[in-house]
Amino acid sequence: MKGKSFIVVALLFSTFFFFLESYASAYTVQTGTVITNTSLNVRENPSNDAPVIGQLQSGAKIEYVDVGYDWVRITYNGKAGYLNSLFIKENRPTSQATSHQATSHQATSHQATSHQATSHQATAVSGVNVGKVTAKNGLIVRTQASTDSAMLGKIDYGSKVEYRISTGGWGQITYNGQRAFIDTSYLSGSTSNENISGATSNENKSVDQQAAVTETISRVVIDPGHGGRDPGARGNGLIEKNITLLFAKQIKKSLQENGIEVYLTRSSDEYVYLQERANIADSFQADLFLSIHANGHENSLIRGMEIHSFAPNNIALKLENQFRDLPNAVYRGHYESNFYVLRNTSTPSLLIELGYVSNQADAALLQSQQFQIQVGEAVRRALQS
């Protein structure tokens, strides 16, 4: 009987791991570069508590699969290894039709048209609808009719889009020469006999256009990073998921007291999927999505606050000026980063790293109620300046 039980358990485990491998293989393999001050640990499992099986030096080029929860999977010495995605910079193509200035988030000319949904000369086709984008911060274009699929770009508010009805409220379009999908609930005034006026990807916006999007901040979604089964970084008795929630609530208080409407993606110790966090920002029609995190590193001497954005925006610059003036804190800089919650929302977005729980000085600050208030006020001043 014991022998039969062992065989059943073995078969179940085999099936489970086969599923995991199949699931992982469905993700897109990406290339990236390790960006750390020292070296980056390769771990046996996607957890900061997992055994270290090796290290990669800063500048190392890698191929990886994004498995979520801020972890990527690589092949290391012939077997699976995991890296913290906070220290991976995605390598983006630089030699396509438009030199991909849009993808590298540099300002582009208004004449760039390769990222338009269709040509200005395109006319309506029988059986095809035309709608107007109602999402204030742009409509996300995806590879499949699912919010879990990859984002190809965004179409500006007010643009007319030609589409065919798909399933589940999705519409099929041609975007940058390929089939793509949009959520038709963000379209209005559908007709079947209009010309398209050249919907442009949000990634093609110049720096001035990005700044204009966040000119007035009246509604903000604050995202306390991690939560529930995902604790985040640990160090000096601190757990990141707890720290981010404390700061998120304080920032919310500071903003609400000054007339800004605020929504938290979580208000307790619960797990929220990354895509759900991004969706909340879009559903709330926020002027800004602010994700709150704390850092950790094997080198306990590293400390300081950071700001991350997927594309340039003026709020990052204002917040940077505020962070530099915070007493006892160290400001490390502003980085353009490819974090999931930043790239998968149409809402202007920032991610704040409050400090390193692995550093004693930062850990003391993170536990200080005075510092929490100071950060809340710094964010308020940046949004209202």
Coordinates of C-alpha atoms in Angstrom, one line a residue:
M1 CA 0.0 0.0 0.0
K2 CA 2.8 2.4 0.9
G3 CA 4.5 1.6 -2.4
K4 CA 1.3 2.5 -4.3
S5 CA 0.9 5.8 -2.4
F6 CA 4.5 6.7 -3.2
I7 CA 3.9 6.1 -6.9
V8 CA 0.7 8.3 -6.8
V9 CA 2.6 11.1 -5.0
A10 CA 5.5 10.9 -7.5
L11 CA 3.1 11.1 -10.4
L12 CA 1.4 14.1 -8.9
F13 CA 4.7 15.9 -8.4
S14 CA 5.8 15.1 -11.9
T15 CA 2.6 16.5 -13.4
F16 CA 2.8 19.6 -11.3
F17 CA 6.4 20.4 -12.3
F18 CA 5.6 19.6 -16.0
F19 CA 2.7 22.1 -15.7
L20 CA 5.1 24.7 -14.2
E21 CA 7.6 24.2 -17.0
S22 CA 4.9 24.4 -19.6
Y23 CA 3.5 27.5 -18.0
A24 CA 6.9 29.2 -17.8
S25 CA 7.6 28.4 -21.4
A26 CA 4.5 30.3 -22.5
Y27 CA 6.2 33.5 -21.3
T28 CA 8.3 35.6 -23.7
V29 CA 12.1 35.2 -23.4
Q30 CA 13.6 38.7 -22.9
T31 CA 17.1 40.0 -22.8
G32 CA 18.4 42.3 -20.1
T33 CA 21.4 43.6 -18.2
V34 CA 22.3 43.3 -14.5
I35 CA 22.4 46.7 -12.9
T36 CA 23.9 46.6 -9.3
N37 CA 26.6 48.4 -7.4
T38 CA 28.3 45.0 -6.7
S39 CA 27.0 41.6 -7.8
L40 CA 23.5 40.0 -8.0
N41 CA 22.7 36.7 -6.3
V42 CA 21.3 33.9 -8.3
R43 CA 18.8 32.0 -6.1
E44 CA 17.4 28.5 -6.2
N45 CA 13.8 29.7 -5.9
P46 CA 12.1 33.1 -6.4
S47 CA 12.5 34.2 -2.8
N48 CA 15.0 36.4 -0.9
D49 CA 15.2 33.5 1.6
A50 CA 16.1 30.9 -1.0
P51 CA 19.7 29.4 -1.2
V52 CA 22.2 31.3 -3.3
I53 CA 23.5 29.1 -6.2
G54 CA 25.8 31.8 -7.8
Q55 CA 26.3 35.4 -8.6
L56 CA 26.2 37.6 -11.7
Q57 CA 28.4 40.8 -12.0
S58 CA 26.9 44.2 -12.8
G59 CA 26.7 44.6 -16.6
A60 CA 26.2 40.9 -17.3
K61 CA 23.9 40.3 -20.3
I62 CA 21.2 37.7 -19.6
E63 CA 18.2 36.0 -21.2
Y64 CA 15.2 35.6 -18.8
V65 CA 11.5 35.0 -18.3
D66 CA 9.5 37.3 -16.1
V67 CA 7.7 35.0 -13.6
G68 CA 6.1 37.8 -11.6
Y69 CA 6.4 38.9 -8.0
D70 CA 9.5 40.9 -9.0
W71 CA 11.4 37.8 -10.0
V72 CA 12.8 36.6 -13.3
R73 CA 13.9 33.0 -14.3
I74 CA 17.2 32.3 -16.0
T75 CA 19.3 29.2 -16.9
Y76 CA 22.4 29.2 -14.7
N77 CA 25.0 26.4 -15.1
G78 CA 22.4 24.2 -16.8
K79 CA 19.6 24.6 -14.3
A80 CA 16.9 27.1 -13.3
G81 CA 17.9 30.1 -11.3
Y82 CA 16.1 33.2 -10.2
L83 CA 17.1 36.9 -10.0
N84 CA 15.4 39.9 -8.4
S85 CA 13.9 41.9 -11.3
L86 CA 14.6 45.2 -9.5
F87 CA 18.2 44.8 -10.6
I88 CA 17.5 43.8 -14.3
K89 CA 17.2 46.4 -17.0
E90 CA 15.4 45.2 -20.1
N91 CA 17.3 45.5 -23.4
R92 CA 15.0 47.1 -25.9
P93 CA 15.4 47.0 -29.7
T94 CA 17.1 50.0 -31.3
S95 CA 17.0 49.2 -35.0
Q96 CA 13.4 49.0 -36.2
A97 CA 11.5 51.3 -38.5
T98 CA 11.3 54.3 -36.1
S99 CA 14.7 53.7 -34.4
H100 CA 12.3 52.9 -31.5
Q101 CA 12.8 56.2 -29.9
A102 CA 9.3 55.6 -28.5
T103 CA 10.4 52.4 -26.8
S104 CA 13.5 54.0 -25.2
H105 CA 11.1 56.8 -24.0
Q106 CA 13.0 59.7 -25.6
A107 CA 11.0 62.6 -27.1
T108 CA 9.9 61.8 -30.7
S109 CA 8.8 63.9 -33.5
H110 CA 5.1 64.4 -34.1
Q111 CA 5.7 63.1 -37.6
A112 CA 6.6 59.6 -36.4
T113 CA 3.7 57.4 -37.7
S114 CA 4.8 53.8 -37.4
H115 CA 3.1 53.5 -34.1
Q116 CA -0.3 54.7 -35.3
A117 CA -3.1 52.2 -35.2
T118 CA -3.6 52.7 -39.0
S119 CA -2.6 55.1 -41.8
H120 CA -4.3 58.5 -42.0
Q121 CA -5.5 57.5 -45.4
A122 CA -7.2 54.3 -44.1
T123 CA -10.9 54.4 -44.7
A124 CA -13.6 52.4 -42.9
V125 CA -14.1 48.8 -44.1
S126 CA -17.5 47.2 -44.2
G127 CA -18.2 45.4 -40.9
V128 CA -15.7 47.5 -39.1
N129 CA -16.6 49.9 -36.3
V130 CA -15.0 53.2 -35.4
G131 CA -15.0 54.5 -31.8
K132 CA -13.4 57.3 -29.9
V133 CA -11.1 56.7 -27.0
T134 CA -12.6 57.8 -23.7
A135 CA -9.8 56.7 -21.3
K136 CA -8.3 60.0 -20.2
N137 CA -4.7 58.7 -20.0
G138 CA -4.9 56.6 -23.2
L139 CA -6.2 53.2 -24.1
I140 CA -3.9 50.1 -23.7
V141 CA -3.2 48.0 -26.8
R142 CA -2.6 44.3 -26.1
T143 CA -1.3 41.3 -27.9
Q144 CA -4.4 39.2 -26.9
A145 CA -8.0 39.8 -25.8
S146 CA -7.0 39.6 -22.1
T147 CA -5.7 42.0 -19.5
D148 CA -3.0 39.4 -18.7
S149 CA -1.5 39.7 -22.2
A150 CA 1.5 41.9 -23.1
M151 CA 1.0 45.6 -23.7
L152 CA 2.1 46.8 -27.2
G153 CA 1.4 50.5 -26.6
K154 CA -1.4 53.0 -26.0
I155 CA -3.8 55.1 -28.1
D156 CA -4.4 58.7 -27.1
Y157 CA -7.5 60.0 -25.5
G158 CA -10.0 61.4 -28.1
S159 CA -8.4 59.4 -31.0
K160 CA -10.7 57.5 -33.4
V161 CA -10.0 53.8 -33.7
E162 CA -11.1 51.4 -36.3
Y163 CA -11.8 47.9 -34.9
R164 CA -13.7 44.7 -35.4
I165 CA -15.8 43.2 -32.6
S166 CA -14.0 40.3 -30.9
T167 CA -15.1 38.4 -27.7
G168 CA -15.7 39.4 -24.1
G169 CA -15.9 43.2 -24.8
W170 CA -12.6 43.3 -26.8
G171 CA -12.0 44.8 -30.2
Q172 CA -9.5 43.7 -32.7
I173 CA -7.3 46.3 -34.5
T174 CA -4.2 46.6 -36.6
Y175 CA -1.5 48.2 -34.6
N176 CA 2.0 48.9 -35.9
G177 CA 1.4 46.3 -38.7
Q178 CA 0.2 43.5 -36.5
R179 CA -3.1 42.2 -35.0
A180 CA -3.8 43.6 -31.5
F181 CA -6.7 44.0 -29.1
I182 CA -8.3 46.9 -27.1
D183 CA -11.0 47.1 -24.4
T184 CA -14.0 48.5 -26.2
S185 CA -15.6 49.7 -22.9
Y186 CA -13.1 52.7 -23.3
L187 CA -14.6 53.6 -26.7
S188 CA -17.6 55.7 -27.4
G189 CA -19.6 56.9 -30.5
S190 CA -19.0 53.8 -32.5
T191 CA -19.9 54.1 -36.2
S192 CA -19.1 52.1 -39.3
N193 CA -18.3 54.8 -41.8
E194 CA -15.7 57.2 -40.5
N195 CA -12.0 57.7 -41.2
I196 CA -9.4 57.2 -38.5
S197 CA -7.6 60.3 -37.4
G198 CA -4.3 58.7 -36.6
A199 CA -4.3 57.2 -33.1
T200 CA -0.8 57.4 -31.7
S201 CA 0.9 55.2 -29.1
N202 CA 1.3 56.9 -25.7
E203 CA 4.9 55.7 -25.8
N204 CA 5.4 58.2 -28.7
K205 CA 4.6 61.2 -26.6
S206 CA 7.2 63.8 -26.2
V207 CA 8.4 64.8 -22.8
D208 CA 6.2 67.9 -22.9
Q209 CA 3.2 65.8 -23.7
Q210 CA 4.0 63.4 -20.8
A211 CA 4.1 66.5 -18.5
A212 CA 0.8 67.8 -19.8
V213 CA -0.9 64.5 -18.8
T214 CA -0.1 65.1 -15.1
E215 CA -0.6 68.9 -15.1
T216 CA -3.3 68.8 -12.4
I217 CA -3.4 66.0 -9.9
S218 CA -6.8 65.5 -8.3
R219 CA -7.1 61.7 -8.1
V220 CA -4.3 59.2 -7.1
V221 CA -4.0 55.5 -6.7
I222 CA -1.4 54.4 -4.1
D223 CA -0.1 50.9 -4.4
P224 CA 1.5 49.5 -1.2
G225 CA 3.9 46.9 -2.7
H226 CA 3.8 43.2 -1.9
G227 CA 1.3 41.9 0.7
G228 CA -0.1 38.6 1.9
R229 CA 2.0 35.6 0.7
D230 CA 4.5 38.0 -0.9
P231 CA 6.5 39.6 2.0
G232 CA 9.0 41.5 -0.2
A233 CA 12.4 42.4 1.2
R234 CA 13.4 41.6 4.8
G235 CA 16.1 43.0 7.0
N236 CA 16.8 44.4 10.5
G237 CA 13.5 43.0 11.7
L238 CA 11.5 44.7 9.0
I239 CA 9.3 43.2 6.3
E240 CA 8.7 45.3 3.2
K241 CA 5.0 44.5 2.9
N242 CA 4.4 46.1 6.3
I243 CA 6.5 49.1 5.7
T244 CA 4.8 49.9 2.3
L245 CA 1.4 49.8 3.8
L246 CA 2.3 52.1 6.7
F247 CA 3.8 54.7 4.2
A248 CA 0.9 54.3 1.8
K249 CA -1.7 55.1 4.5
Q250 CA 0.3 58.1 5.6
I251 CA 0.7 59.4 2.1
K252 CA -3.1 58.9 1.6
K253 CA -3.8 60.9 4.7
S254 CA -1.5 63.8 3.6
L255 CA -3.1 64.0 0.1
Q256 CA -6.7 63.6 1.3
E257 CA -6.3 66.4 3.9
N258 CA -5.4 68.6 0.9
G259 CA -8.3 67.8 -1.3
I260 CA -6.8 64.9 -3.4
E261 CA -9.0 61.8 -3.9
V262 CA -7.0 58.7 -3.0
Y263 CA -7.6 55.0 -3.5
L264 CA -5.3 52.2 -2.1
T265 CA -4.8 49.0 -4.1
R266 CA -4.7 47.2 -0.7
S267 CA -5.5 48.5 2.8
S268 CA -4.5 45.3 4.7
D269 CA -2.1 42.4 4.6
E270 CA -3.5 40.8 1.4
Y271 CA -2.0 39.6 -1.8
V272 CA -3.0 41.6 -5.0
Y273 CA -1.9 40.4 -8.4
L274 CA 0.3 42.9 -10.3
Q275 CA -2.1 43.2 -13.2
E276 CA -5.0 43.9 -10.8
R277 CA -3.0 46.7 -9.3
A278 CA -2.5 48.2 -12.8
N279 CA -6.1 47.7 -13.7
I280 CA -7.3 49.5 -10.5
A281 CA -5.4 52.6 -11.6
D282 CA -7.0 52.6 -15.0
S283 CA -10.5 51.8 -13.6
F284 CA -10.2 54.6 -11.1
Q285 CA -9.3 57.0 -14.0
A286 CA -6.4 58.3 -11.8
D287 CA -4.1 61.2 -12.7
L288 CA -1.2 59.3 -11.1
F289 CA -0.4 55.7 -10.0
L290 CA 2.1 55.6 -7.2
S291 CA 3.6 52.3 -6.2
I292 CA 5.4 52.2 -2.8
H293 CA 8.3 49.8 -2.1
A294 CA 11.3 49.3 0.1
N295 CA 14.6 47.9 -1.1
G296 CA 17.0 45.2 0.2
H297 CA 20.5 44.1 -0.7
E298 CA 23.1 41.6 0.5
N299 CA 25.5 44.6 0.9
S300 CA 24.2 46.2 4.1
L301 CA 26.1 49.5 3.4
I302 CA 23.9 50.4 0.5
R303 CA 21.1 52.8 1.4
G304 CA 18.9 55.5 0.0
M305 CA 15.6 56.4 -1.7
E306 CA 14.9 56.0 -5.4
I307 CA 12.3 57.0 -7.9
H308 CA 11.4 54.8 -10.9
S309 CA 9.3 55.5 -13.9
F310 CA 8.6 53.8 -17.2
A311 CA 8.7 57.1 -19.1
P312 CA 9.8 60.6 -18.3
N313 CA 7.2 62.8 -16.5
N314 CA 7.3 66.1 -14.6
I315 CA 6.0 64.6 -11.3
A316 CA 9.1 62.5 -11.0
L317 CA 11.3 65.7 -11.2
K318 CA 9.2 67.5 -8.6
L319 CA 9.3 64.5 -6.3
E320 CA 13.0 64.2 -6.8
N321 CA 13.5 67.8 -5.5
Q322 CA 11.4 67.0 -2.4
F323 CA 13.3 63.8 -1.6
R324 CA 16.7 65.5 -1.8
D325 CA 15.6 67.8 1.0
L326 CA 14.4 65.1 3.5
P327 CA 16.5 65.2 6.7
N328 CA 18.6 62.2 7.5
A329 CA 17.6 60.5 4.2
V330 CA 19.9 59.7 1.2
Y331 CA 18.5 60.1 -2.3
R332 CA 20.0 57.8 -4.9
G333 CA 18.4 59.0 -8.1
H334 CA 15.6 58.7 -10.7
Y335 CA 15.7 55.6 -13.0
E336 CA 13.7 54.6 -16.0
S337 CA 12.6 51.1 -15.2
N338 CA 10.6 48.3 -16.8
F339 CA 8.6 47.2 -13.7
Y340 CA 5.4 45.4 -14.5
V341 CA 3.0 47.8 -12.7
L342 CA 4.6 50.8 -14.5
R343 CA 4.5 49.4 -18.0
N344 CA 1.0 47.8 -17.8
T345 CA -1.1 50.8 -16.9
S346 CA -2.2 53.6 -19.1
T347 CA -2.1 55.9 -16.0
P348 CA 1.0 58.1 -15.5
S349 CA 2.9 56.1 -12.9
L350 CA 5.9 56.2 -10.5
L351 CA 7.4 53.7 -8.2
I352 CA 9.1 54.9 -5.0
E353 CA 11.8 52.9 -3.2
L354 CA 11.7 54.3 0.4
G355 CA 15.1 52.9 1.5
Y356 CA 16.9 49.7 2.2
V357 CA 15.6 47.5 5.0
S358 CA 19.0 45.8 4.9
N359 CA 20.7 49.0 6.0
Q360 CA 20.6 50.0 9.7
A361 CA 20.3 53.7 9.1
D362 CA 17.5 53.3 6.5
A363 CA 15.7 50.7 8.7
A364 CA 15.7 53.2 11.6
L365 CA 14.2 55.8 9.3
L366 CA 11.6 53.5 7.9
Q367 CA 10.3 52.7 11.4
S368 CA 10.1 56.4 12.3
Q369 CA 6.6 57.9 12.3
Q370 CA 8.2 61.3 11.8
F371 CA 9.8 60.1 8.6
Q372 CA 6.5 58.6 7.4
I373 CA 4.9 62.0 7.8
Q374 CA 7.8 63.8 6.1
V375 CA 7.5 61.5 3.1
G376 CA 3.7 62.0 3.0
E377 CA 4.2 65.8 3.0
A378 CA 7.0 65.5 0.4
V379 CA 4.7 63.7 -2.0
R380 CA 1.9 66.2 -1.4
R381 CA 4.1 69.1 -2.1
A382 CA 5.4 67.5 -5.3
L383 CA 1.8 66.9 -6.6
Q384 CA 0.5 70.3 -5.7
S385 CA 3.5 72.4 -6.8

